[in-house]
Tab-separated table of C-alpha atoms in Angstrom:
chain	number	residue	atom	x	y	z
A	1	MET	CA	21.479	-10.417	-39.850
A	2	ILE	CA	18.506	-8.723	-38.203
A	3	SER	CA	17.381	-5.135	-38.000
A	4	SER	CA	18.336	-2.877	-35.128
A	5	GLU	CA	14.676	-2.656	-34.014
A	6	ASP	CA	14.366	-6.456	-33.960
A	7	ALA	CA	17.663	-6.807	-32.090
A	8	LEU	CA	16.528	-4.344	-29.401
A	9	ARG	CA	13.125	-6.055	-29.134
A	10	ILE	CA	14.842	-9.432	-28.608
A	11	VAL	CA	17.169	-7.968	-25.970
A	12	LEU	CA	14.284	-6.448	-24.048
A	13	GLU	CA	12.217	-9.629	-24.306
A	14	ASN	CA	15.076	-11.428	-22.573
A	15	SER	CA	15.566	-8.766	-19.922
A	16	SER	CA	12.577	-8.882	-17.632
A	17	PRO	CA	12.977	-7.430	-14.096
A	18	GLY	CA	14.806	-9.669	-11.662
A	19	GLY	CA	14.637	-9.794	-7.902
A	20	CYS	CA	13.399	-7.261	-5.369
A	21	SER	CA	14.664	-6.168	-1.995
A	22	THR	CA	13.357	-4.085	0.892
A	23	LEU	CA	15.580	-1.137	1.723
A	24	PRO	CA	15.477	1.786	4.114
A	25	LEU	CA	14.529	5.172	2.645
A	26	ASP	CA	18.129	6.374	2.706
A	27	GLY	CA	19.178	3.630	0.279
A	28	VAL	CA	16.482	3.728	-2.451
A	29	THR	CA	17.195	6.914	-4.413
A	30	GLY	CA	17.725	6.074	-8.082
A	31	LEU	CA	16.169	2.630	-7.789
A	32	VAL	CA	12.803	1.607	-9.215
A	33	LEU	CA	9.803	1.047	-6.930
A	34	ALA	CA	8.391	-2.471	-6.914
A	35	GLU	CA	5.161	-1.734	-5.034
A	36	ASP	CA	2.575	1.027	-4.936
A	37	VAL	CA	2.770	3.491	-2.064
A	38	HIS	CA	-0.525	4.734	-0.635
A	39	SER	CA	-1.155	7.369	2.004
A	40	ASP	CA	-1.929	5.835	5.374
A	41	THR	CA	-3.748	8.952	6.598
A	42	ASP	CA	-5.237	12.213	5.358
A	43	LEU	CA	-2.632	14.738	4.242
A	44	PRO	CA	-2.713	17.105	5.929
A	45	CYS	CA	-4.335	15.418	8.884
A	46	VAL	CA	-5.866	18.756	10.025
A	47	ASP	CA	-6.729	22.042	8.334
A	48	SER	CA	-3.372	23.797	7.823
A	49	ALA	CA	-1.983	27.179	6.775
A	50	ALA	CA	-0.892	27.414	3.187
A	51	CYS	CA	1.417	30.379	3.858
A	52	ASP	CA	3.083	32.343	6.626
A	53	GLY	CA	0.621	34.829	8.057
A	54	PHE	CA	-2.290	35.195	10.447
A	55	ALA	CA	-5.313	32.955	10.948
A	56	VAL	CA	-8.535	34.965	11.443
A	57	TYR	CA	-12.263	34.619	11.371
A	58	GLY	CA	-14.520	36.845	9.259
A	59	GLU	CA	-13.883	39.813	6.975
A	60	GLU	CA	-12.620	42.400	9.465
A	61	LEU	CA	-9.704	44.646	8.540
A	62	ARG	CA	-8.481	45.011	12.114
A	63	TYR	CA	-7.690	42.281	14.653
A	64	GLU	CA	-5.883	41.970	17.977
A	65	LEU	CA	-2.910	39.646	17.925
A	66	SER	CA	-3.223	36.653	20.238
A	67	SER	CA	-1.137	33.624	21.062
A	68	GLY	CA	-3.989	31.779	22.753
A	69	ILE	CA	-6.103	29.220	20.885
A	70	ASP	CA	-8.804	28.381	23.423
A	71	LEU	CA	-10.693	31.680	23.568
A	72	PRO	CA	-14.459	32.359	23.802
A	73	GLU	CA	-16.072	32.497	20.411
A	74	LYS	CA	-17.000	36.163	20.658
A	75	THR	CA	-13.380	36.992	21.550
A	76	LEU	CA	-12.022	34.693	18.837
A	77	GLU	CA	-13.774	36.711	16.153
A	78	LYS	CA	-11.656	39.713	17.061
A	79	CYS	CA	-8.319	37.937	17.293
A	80	ALA	CA	-5.602	37.030	14.834
A	81	PHE	CA	-3.180	34.140	15.409
A	82	PRO	CA	0.325	34.097	13.870
A	83	VAL	CA	0.859	30.875	11.882
A	84	ARG	CA	3.597	29.463	9.707
A	85	LYS	CA	3.080	27.498	6.504
A	86	GLY	CA	1.988	23.966	7.436
A	87	ASP	CA	0.824	24.892	10.943
A	88	PRO	CA	-2.686	23.744	12.029
A	89	VAL	CA	-5.067	26.713	11.868
A	90	PRO	CA	-6.612	27.472	15.269
A	91	ARG	CA	-10.106	26.138	15.899
A	92	GLY	CA	-12.736	28.691	14.938
A	93	THR	CA	-10.721	30.566	12.309
A	94	ASP	CA	-11.750	30.228	8.666
A	95	ARG	CA	-8.989	31.894	6.615
A	96	VAL	CA	-5.328	32.898	6.643
A	97	VAL	CA	-4.065	36.358	5.763
A	98	CYS	CA	-0.646	36.212	4.105
A	99	ARG	CA	2.041	38.117	6.021
A	100	GLU	CA	2.909	40.357	3.044
A	101	ARG	CA	-0.716	41.594	2.834
A	102	ALA	CA	-0.912	42.755	6.432
A	103	SER	CA	0.930	44.934	8.914
A	104	VAL	CA	1.205	44.925	12.706
A	105	GLU	CA	1.355	47.998	14.930
A	106	ASP	CA	1.204	47.965	18.720
A	107	GLY	CA	-0.312	44.486	18.832
A	108	ILE	CA	-2.957	45.281	16.194
A	109	LEU	CA	-3.152	43.499	12.822
A	110	TYR	CA	-4.190	45.694	9.935
A	111	ILE	CA	-5.281	43.989	6.672
A	112	GLU	CA	-5.257	45.621	3.288
A	113	GLU	CA	-8.089	43.502	1.881
A	114	ALA	CA	-9.958	40.720	3.658
A	115	PRO	CA	-9.464	37.343	1.953
A	116	LEU	CA	-12.403	35.060	1.183
A	117	SER	CA	-13.449	32.319	3.558
A	118	GLY	CA	-11.122	29.327	3.204
A	119	ALA	CA	-8.356	31.355	1.600
A	120	ASN	CA	-4.844	30.100	2.183
A	121	VAL	CA	-6.119	27.113	4.164
A	122	VAL	CA	-5.335	23.553	3.057
A	123	GLY	CA	-8.222	21.398	4.241
A	124	ARG	CA	-7.765	18.045	5.914
A	125	GLY	CA	-7.065	15.423	3.203
A	126	GLU	CA	-6.913	18.036	0.454
A	127	THR	CA	-3.325	17.110	-0.523
A	128	ALA	CA	-4.061	13.409	-0.343
A	129	GLY	CA	-6.868	11.464	1.278
A	130	GLU	CA	-6.228	8.317	3.222
A	131	GLY	CA	-5.572	5.395	0.845
A	132	ARG	CA	-4.696	7.592	-2.141
A	133	LEU	CA	-1.980	6.271	-4.498
A	134	LEU	CA	1.065	8.518	-4.012
A	135	ILE	CA	3.869	6.647	-5.864
A	136	GLU	CA	3.192	4.053	-8.549
A	137	THR	CA	5.093	0.813	-9.149
A	138	GLY	CA	7.810	1.311	-11.751
A	139	THR	CA	8.701	4.839	-10.644
A	140	ARG	CA	12.376	5.744	-10.483
A	141	LEU	CA	12.729	7.063	-6.979
A	142	SER	CA	13.937	10.652	-6.614
A	143	PRO	CA	14.624	12.494	-3.347
A	144	GLN	CA	11.103	13.934	-3.653
A	145	HIS	CA	9.629	10.475	-3.783
A	146	VAL	CA	11.619	9.502	-0.684
A	147	GLY	CA	10.101	12.447	1.179
A	148	ILE	CA	6.592	11.504	-0.009
A	149	ALA	CA	7.132	7.929	1.183
A	150	ALA	CA	8.008	9.268	4.612
A	151	LEU	CA	4.799	11.305	4.610
A	152	ALA	CA	2.953	8.091	3.771
A	153	GLY	CA	4.316	6.476	6.925
A	154	ARG	CA	7.048	4.371	5.267
A	155	GLU	CA	10.536	3.837	6.580
A	156	VAL	CA	11.394	1.068	4.078
A	157	LEU	CA	10.369	0.504	0.439
A	158	ARG	CA	10.396	-2.594	-1.790
A	159	VAL	CA	12.478	-1.886	-4.899
A	160	PHE	CA	13.818	-3.814	-7.929
A	161	THR	CA	17.453	-4.775	-7.513
A	162	ARG	CA	19.852	-3.749	-10.198
A	163	PRO	CA	21.530	-6.616	-12.089
A	164	ALA	CA	25.110	-7.391	-11.311
A	165	THR	CA	27.331	-6.791	-14.336
A	166	ALA	CA	30.859	-7.807	-15.350
A	167	VAL	CA	33.259	-6.714	-18.080
A	168	VAL	CA	35.681	-9.200	-19.663
A	169	SER	CA	38.370	-7.828	-21.888
A	170	VAL	CA	39.999	-10.520	-24.055
A	171	GLY	CA	43.451	-10.359	-25.613
A	172	ASP	CA	46.990	-11.574	-25.069
A	173	ASP	CA	48.531	-8.425	-26.511
A	174	LEU	CA	46.814	-6.020	-24.104
A	175	VAL	CA	48.863	-4.105	-21.561
A	176	PRO	CA	47.953	-1.593	-18.809
A	177	SER	CA	47.510	2.052	-19.855
A	178	THR	CA	50.737	3.091	-18.098
A	179	TRP	CA	52.859	0.720	-20.156
A	180	ARG	CA	54.622	1.778	-23.347
A	181	MET	CA	53.171	0.420	-26.507
A	182	ALA	CA	55.351	-1.685	-28.730
A	183	PRO	CA	54.932	-4.113	-31.612
A	184	GLY	CA	52.627	-6.852	-30.408
A	185	ARG	CA	51.540	-4.822	-27.362
A	186	ALA	CA	48.520	-2.531	-27.224
A	187	ARG	CA	46.895	-0.504	-24.479
A	188	ASP	CA	43.320	-1.553	-23.670
A	189	PRO	CA	40.746	1.247	-24.007
A	190	LEU	CA	37.730	-1.112	-23.953
A	191	MET	CA	37.721	-2.108	-20.292
A	192	PRO	CA	37.832	1.467	-18.871
A	193	LEU	CA	35.470	2.692	-21.645
A	194	LEU	CA	32.800	0.063	-20.932
A	195	ARG	CA	33.172	0.350	-17.167
A	196	SER	CA	32.674	4.084	-17.392
A	197	GLN	CA	29.595	3.667	-19.630
A	198	LEU	CA	28.041	1.268	-17.176
A	199	GLU	CA	28.761	3.596	-14.251
A	200	CYS	CA	27.173	6.541	-16.123
A	201	GLY	CA	24.031	4.424	-16.480
A	202	GLY	CA	24.058	3.529	-12.751
A	203	PHE	CA	25.352	-0.021	-13.202
A	204	SER	CA	28.861	-0.205	-11.779
A	205	PRO	CA	30.351	-3.600	-12.688
A	206	VAL	CA	30.994	-5.973	-9.795
A	207	VAL	CA	34.107	-7.328	-11.505
A	208	VAL	CA	36.332	-6.499	-14.477
A	209	ILE	CA	38.515	-9.278	-15.866
A	210	HIS	CA	41.333	-9.436	-18.378
A	211	ALA	CA	41.202	-12.878	-20.042
A	212	SER	CA	43.538	-14.638	-22.431
A	213	VAL	CA	42.374	-15.741	-25.877
A	214	GLU	CA	43.562	-19.264	-24.985
A	215	LYS	CA	40.395	-21.351	-24.783
A	216	ASP	CA	40.791	-22.804	-21.322
A	217	ARG	CA	41.842	-19.517	-19.761
A	218	LEU	CA	38.993	-17.668	-21.543
A	219	THR	CA	36.575	-20.296	-20.227
A	220	GLU	CA	37.903	-19.722	-16.738
A	221	GLY	CA	37.510	-15.970	-17.105
A	222	LEU	CA	33.934	-16.234	-18.375
A	223	GLU	CA	32.969	-18.681	-15.639
A	224	GLN	CA	34.339	-16.306	-13.029
A	225	ALA	CA	32.377	-13.396	-14.509
A	226	LEU	CA	29.140	-15.388	-14.757
A	227	SER	CA	29.470	-16.682	-11.206
A	228	CYS	CA	28.988	-13.231	-9.769
A	229	SER	CA	26.941	-11.390	-12.384
A	230	GLU	CA	23.774	-11.620	-14.434
A	231	VAL	CA	24.988	-9.676	-17.452
A	232	VAL	CA	28.478	-9.975	-18.911
A	233	LEU	CA	30.100	-7.725	-21.538
A	234	VAL	CA	32.856	-9.440	-23.458
A	235	ALA	CA	35.112	-7.237	-25.590
A	236	GLY	CA	37.592	-8.807	-27.990
A	237	CYS	CA	38.005	-12.192	-29.661
A	238	SER	CA	34.268	-12.733	-30.140
A	239	GLY	CA	34.818	-15.828	-32.292
A	240	THR	CA	36.564	-17.827	-29.579
A	241	ALA	CA	34.244	-16.435	-26.907
A	242	SER	CA	31.240	-17.510	-28.941
A	243	LEU	CA	32.509	-21.107	-29.122
A	244	VAL	CA	33.242	-21.142	-25.391
A	245	LEU	CA	29.762	-19.851	-24.568
A	246	GLU	CA	28.153	-22.551	-26.718
A	247	GLN	CA	30.041	-25.194	-24.756
A	248	MET	CA	28.823	-23.550	-21.565
A	249	GLY	CA	25.198	-23.946	-22.705
A	250	PHE	CA	24.563	-20.446	-23.990
A	251	GLU	CA	22.479	-19.837	-27.117
A	252	ALA	CA	23.273	-16.954	-29.435
A	253	VAL	CA	19.921	-15.269	-30.030
A	254	PHE	CA	21.448	-13.108	-32.801
A	255	ARG	CA	24.911	-12.803	-34.267
A	256	SER	CA	24.814	-9.658	-36.355
A	257	VAL	CA	22.742	-6.493	-36.733
A	258	ALA	CA	22.091	-4.493	-39.934
A	259	GLN	CA	23.807	-1.381	-38.666
A	260	SER	CA	27.084	0.494	-38.722
A	261	PRO	CA	29.029	0.560	-36.537
A	262	ALA	CA	28.592	-2.446	-34.204
A	263	GLY	CA	27.067	-4.727	-36.839
A	264	ASP	CA	28.945	-7.726	-35.475
A	265	LEU	CA	27.196	-7.618	-32.113
A	266	VAL	CA	26.319	-10.994	-30.588
A	267	PHE	CA	23.688	-11.522	-27.837
A	268	ALA	CA	23.586	-14.865	-26.026
A	269	VAL	CA	21.338	-16.226	-23.284
A	270	GLY	CA	22.128	-19.062	-20.869
A	271	LYS	CA	19.796	-21.694	-19.538
A	272	GLY	CA	20.273	-20.328	-16.065
A	273	GLY	CA	19.256	-16.808	-17.137
A	274	GLY	CA	22.689	-15.289	-17.689
A	275	ARG	CA	23.017	-12.799	-20.553
A	276	VAL	CA	26.208	-12.144	-22.484
A	277	PHE	CA	26.950	-9.443	-25.019
A	278	LEU	CA	29.887	-10.184	-27.289
A	279	LEU	CA	30.901	-6.665	-28.329
A	280	PRO	CA	32.962	-5.642	-31.348
A	281	ASP	CA	36.741	-5.289	-30.889
A	282	GLU	CA	36.738	-1.725	-32.183
A	283	PRO	CA	36.170	0.790	-29.283
A	284	VAL	CA	33.660	3.093	-31.051
A	285	SER	CA	31.615	0.072	-32.201
A	286	ALA	CA	31.682	-1.346	-28.647
A	287	MET	CA	30.583	2.035	-27.276
A	288	VAL	CA	27.603	2.203	-29.668
A	289	ALA	CA	26.569	-1.343	-28.847
A	290	ALA	CA	26.661	-0.703	-25.138
A	291	GLU	CA	24.697	2.536	-25.533
A	292	GLU	CA	21.968	1.126	-27.773
A	293	TYR	CA	21.556	-2.406	-26.384
A	294	VAL	CA	23.384	-3.085	-23.112
A	295	LEU	CA	21.999	-0.089	-21.169
A	296	PRO	CA	18.409	-0.731	-22.313
A	297	CYS	CA	18.831	-4.384	-21.202
A	298	LEU	CA	20.099	-3.377	-17.750
A	299	ARG	CA	17.328	-0.789	-17.335
A	300	SER	CA	14.669	-3.332	-18.227
A	301	MET	CA	16.098	-5.798	-15.724
A	302	SER	CA	16.004	-3.031	-13.122
A	303	GLY	CA	12.282	-2.409	-13.581
A	304	PHE	CA	12.533	0.910	-15.452
A	305	LYS	CA	9.564	1.880	-17.539
A	306	GLY	CA	11.706	3.759	-20.050
A	307	CYS	CA	14.194	1.373	-21.610
A	308	ARG	CA	14.352	2.574	-25.213
A	309	LYS	CA	16.426	5.568	-26.268
A	310	ARG	CA	14.380	8.757	-26.523
A	311	VAL	CA	14.274	9.990	-30.111
A	312	TYR	CA	14.824	13.685	-30.738
A	313	SER	CA	14.933	15.539	-34.073
A	314	GLY	CA	17.558	18.011	-35.124
A	315	GLU	CA	18.702	19.876	-38.213
A	316	SER	CA	21.929	18.596	-39.722
A	317	THR	CA	24.734	21.026	-40.399
A	318	PHE	CA	26.853	18.463	-42.306
A	319	ASP	CA	26.791	15.982	-45.154
A	320	HIS	CA	27.441	12.277	-44.556
A	321	GLN	CA	27.357	9.327	-46.957
A	322	LYS	CA	26.532	5.745	-45.979
A	323	PRO	CA	25.811	2.402	-47.683
A	324	SER	CA	22.175	1.496	-48.326
A	325	GLY	CA	20.543	-1.234	-46.249
A	326	LEU	CA	22.226	-0.436	-42.940
A	327	LEU	CA	21.151	1.776	-40.062
A	328	SER	CA	24.048	4.191	-39.520
A	329	PHE	CA	24.914	5.782	-36.195
A	330	VAL	CA	26.790	9.037	-36.693
A	331	GLY	CA	28.482	10.761	-33.759
A	332	VAL	CA	27.353	14.381	-33.486
A	333	LEU	CA	27.360	17.368	-31.151
A	334	ALA	CA	23.726	18.316	-30.507
A	335	TYR	CA	23.066	21.868	-29.333
A	336	ARG	CA	20.060	24.120	-28.852
A	337	GLU	CA	19.547	27.078	-31.222
A	338	GLY	CA	16.349	28.951	-30.569
A	339	ASN	CA	13.528	26.450	-30.385
A	340	SER	CA	15.200	23.659	-32.304
A	341	TRP	CA	18.146	21.284	-32.132
A	342	LYS	CA	21.187	21.574	-34.429
A	343	LEU	CA	23.411	18.581	-35.149
A	344	HIS	CA	27.049	19.419	-35.769
A	345	ARG	CA	29.780	16.975	-36.702
A	346	PRO	CA	33.022	18.226	-35.093
A	347	GLU	CA	35.994	18.227	-37.456
A	348	HIS	CA	37.893	15.678	-35.404
A	349	THR	CA	35.039	13.137	-35.720
A	350	ARG	CA	36.431	12.422	-39.136
A	351	THR	CA	39.436	11.011	-37.321
A	352	SER	CA	39.129	7.260	-37.040
A	353	GLY	CA	38.828	5.574	-33.671
A	354	LEU	CA	37.921	6.712	-30.217
A	355	PRO	CA	39.738	10.103	-30.299
A	356	GLY	CA	37.313	11.170	-33.012
A	357	CYS	CA	34.404	10.839	-30.541
A	358	ALA	CA	35.834	13.079	-27.854
A	359	SER	CA	33.337	15.940	-28.364
A	360	ILE	CA	30.167	14.077	-29.373
A	361	ASN	CA	27.144	13.977	-27.087
A	362	ALA	CA	24.658	12.180	-29.310
A	363	LEU	CA	24.190	9.711	-32.166
A	364	ALA	CA	22.369	10.775	-35.316
A	365	LEU	CA	20.412	7.975	-37.031
A	366	ALA	CA	20.575	7.540	-40.808
A	367	ALA	CA	17.855	5.086	-41.819
A	368	PRO	CA	18.677	1.901	-43.779
A	369	ASP	CA	16.847	3.152	-46.876
A	370	ARG	CA	18.830	6.397	-46.982
A	371	LEU	CA	22.188	6.960	-48.696
A	372	GLY	CA	23.300	9.514	-46.159
A	373	ILE	CA	22.557	12.765	-44.362
A	374	THR	CA	22.452	16.158	-46.057
A	375	THR	CA	22.854	19.652	-44.673
A	376	GLY	CA	19.562	21.181	-43.520
A	377	GLU	CA	17.819	17.819	-43.278
A	378	LYS	CA	15.783	16.895	-40.187
A	379	VAL	CA	17.467	13.894	-38.617
A	380	PRO	CA	16.476	11.749	-35.632
A	381	PHE	CA	19.064	11.356	-32.928
A	382	HIS	CA	19.673	9.855	-29.466
A	383	PHE	CA	21.531	11.574	-26.640
A	384	LEU	CA	24.327	9.540	-25.046
A	385	CYS	CA	23.481	8.395	-21.531
A	386	SER	CA	26.677	10.011	-20.277
A	387	THR	CA	25.345	13.356	-21.505
A	388	ALA	CA	21.616	13.325	-20.775
A	389	ALA	CA	21.316	10.531	-18.144
A	390	GLU	CA	17.644	9.759	-17.446
A	391	ILE	CA	16.163	11.943	-20.166
A	392	SER	CA	18.075	9.988	-22.815
A	393	PHE	CA	15.519	7.172	-22.310
A	394	ALA	CA	11.772	7.012	-22.917
């Protein structure tokens, strides 16, 4: 049995970024950049207006409006030129008067107060000079980054590809959710739960498989999953699955973690680079394992800089007891009160199983050397990815 911190370290050490691909700008949002993007020219390429208004020369308070730009210098000094934000300023002008600080009557521009020379003008290369680094490798690409890449002259970007994932739910007694439950028959919450968690993290599984516990059929199911994915989540019958994986050449890097729930998590790595998580049978334990280990693994393989869960601190509004020596994850509802976070344990969380987690949005962390959590205590916690998305990682 290893600590949670050691388990996460091992997972991340075995989850280096995989391949890269070059995609058009309309297909890179949300992916991680695999190369630096530099400006290929000065931005802006000419002196430009920083606001809507009028380009003028000098400190006069009265100018004649003009639409021409090639006027004699002595005439230019008496003229104002309407410009919009981003427009090149006419040659010979040295400042821009904002529209709201001027008025126009009968073709004459009247200014309340003359701006200083260079006011409201963005000089050539002031935003970014040619060759300047605009987007750094490892950046998760937002729509803003896509726009910046276009400004830098790019129509394609090289990005890290996201790993293909698969979910294998094991059990001969499992039936579809629309079937009636009966003795020896149980509905399967694990497959839809895990698939949804992966999708919330941006990693939609390429295949989901229901496999029998019978050894040959389980081997067939795992082989199918591994043939089309780099990371496989196996839920149910971990003992048989572990033996099958060993015969397939996989090595179990760890078999248990000093935590509750999800202490019986197994992480195995294949010679060909495949990674398999054998998750606990119990849905809440499987959910915690996926949140704390599977999603960080997938983010690391996708090139993300932030792969560990971001740790927040909140004040507990409940008491909770736990055994010593284990890290305990406690489902809570985190909410903002003033300038601090409060951690509330909804009444139904005391209900066993997945229904008790319906209202939680975070996991409070009770350290191994503690015997529990007390009311008023400051407690570290992680937001669930389904709640906080990108800001749940650091």
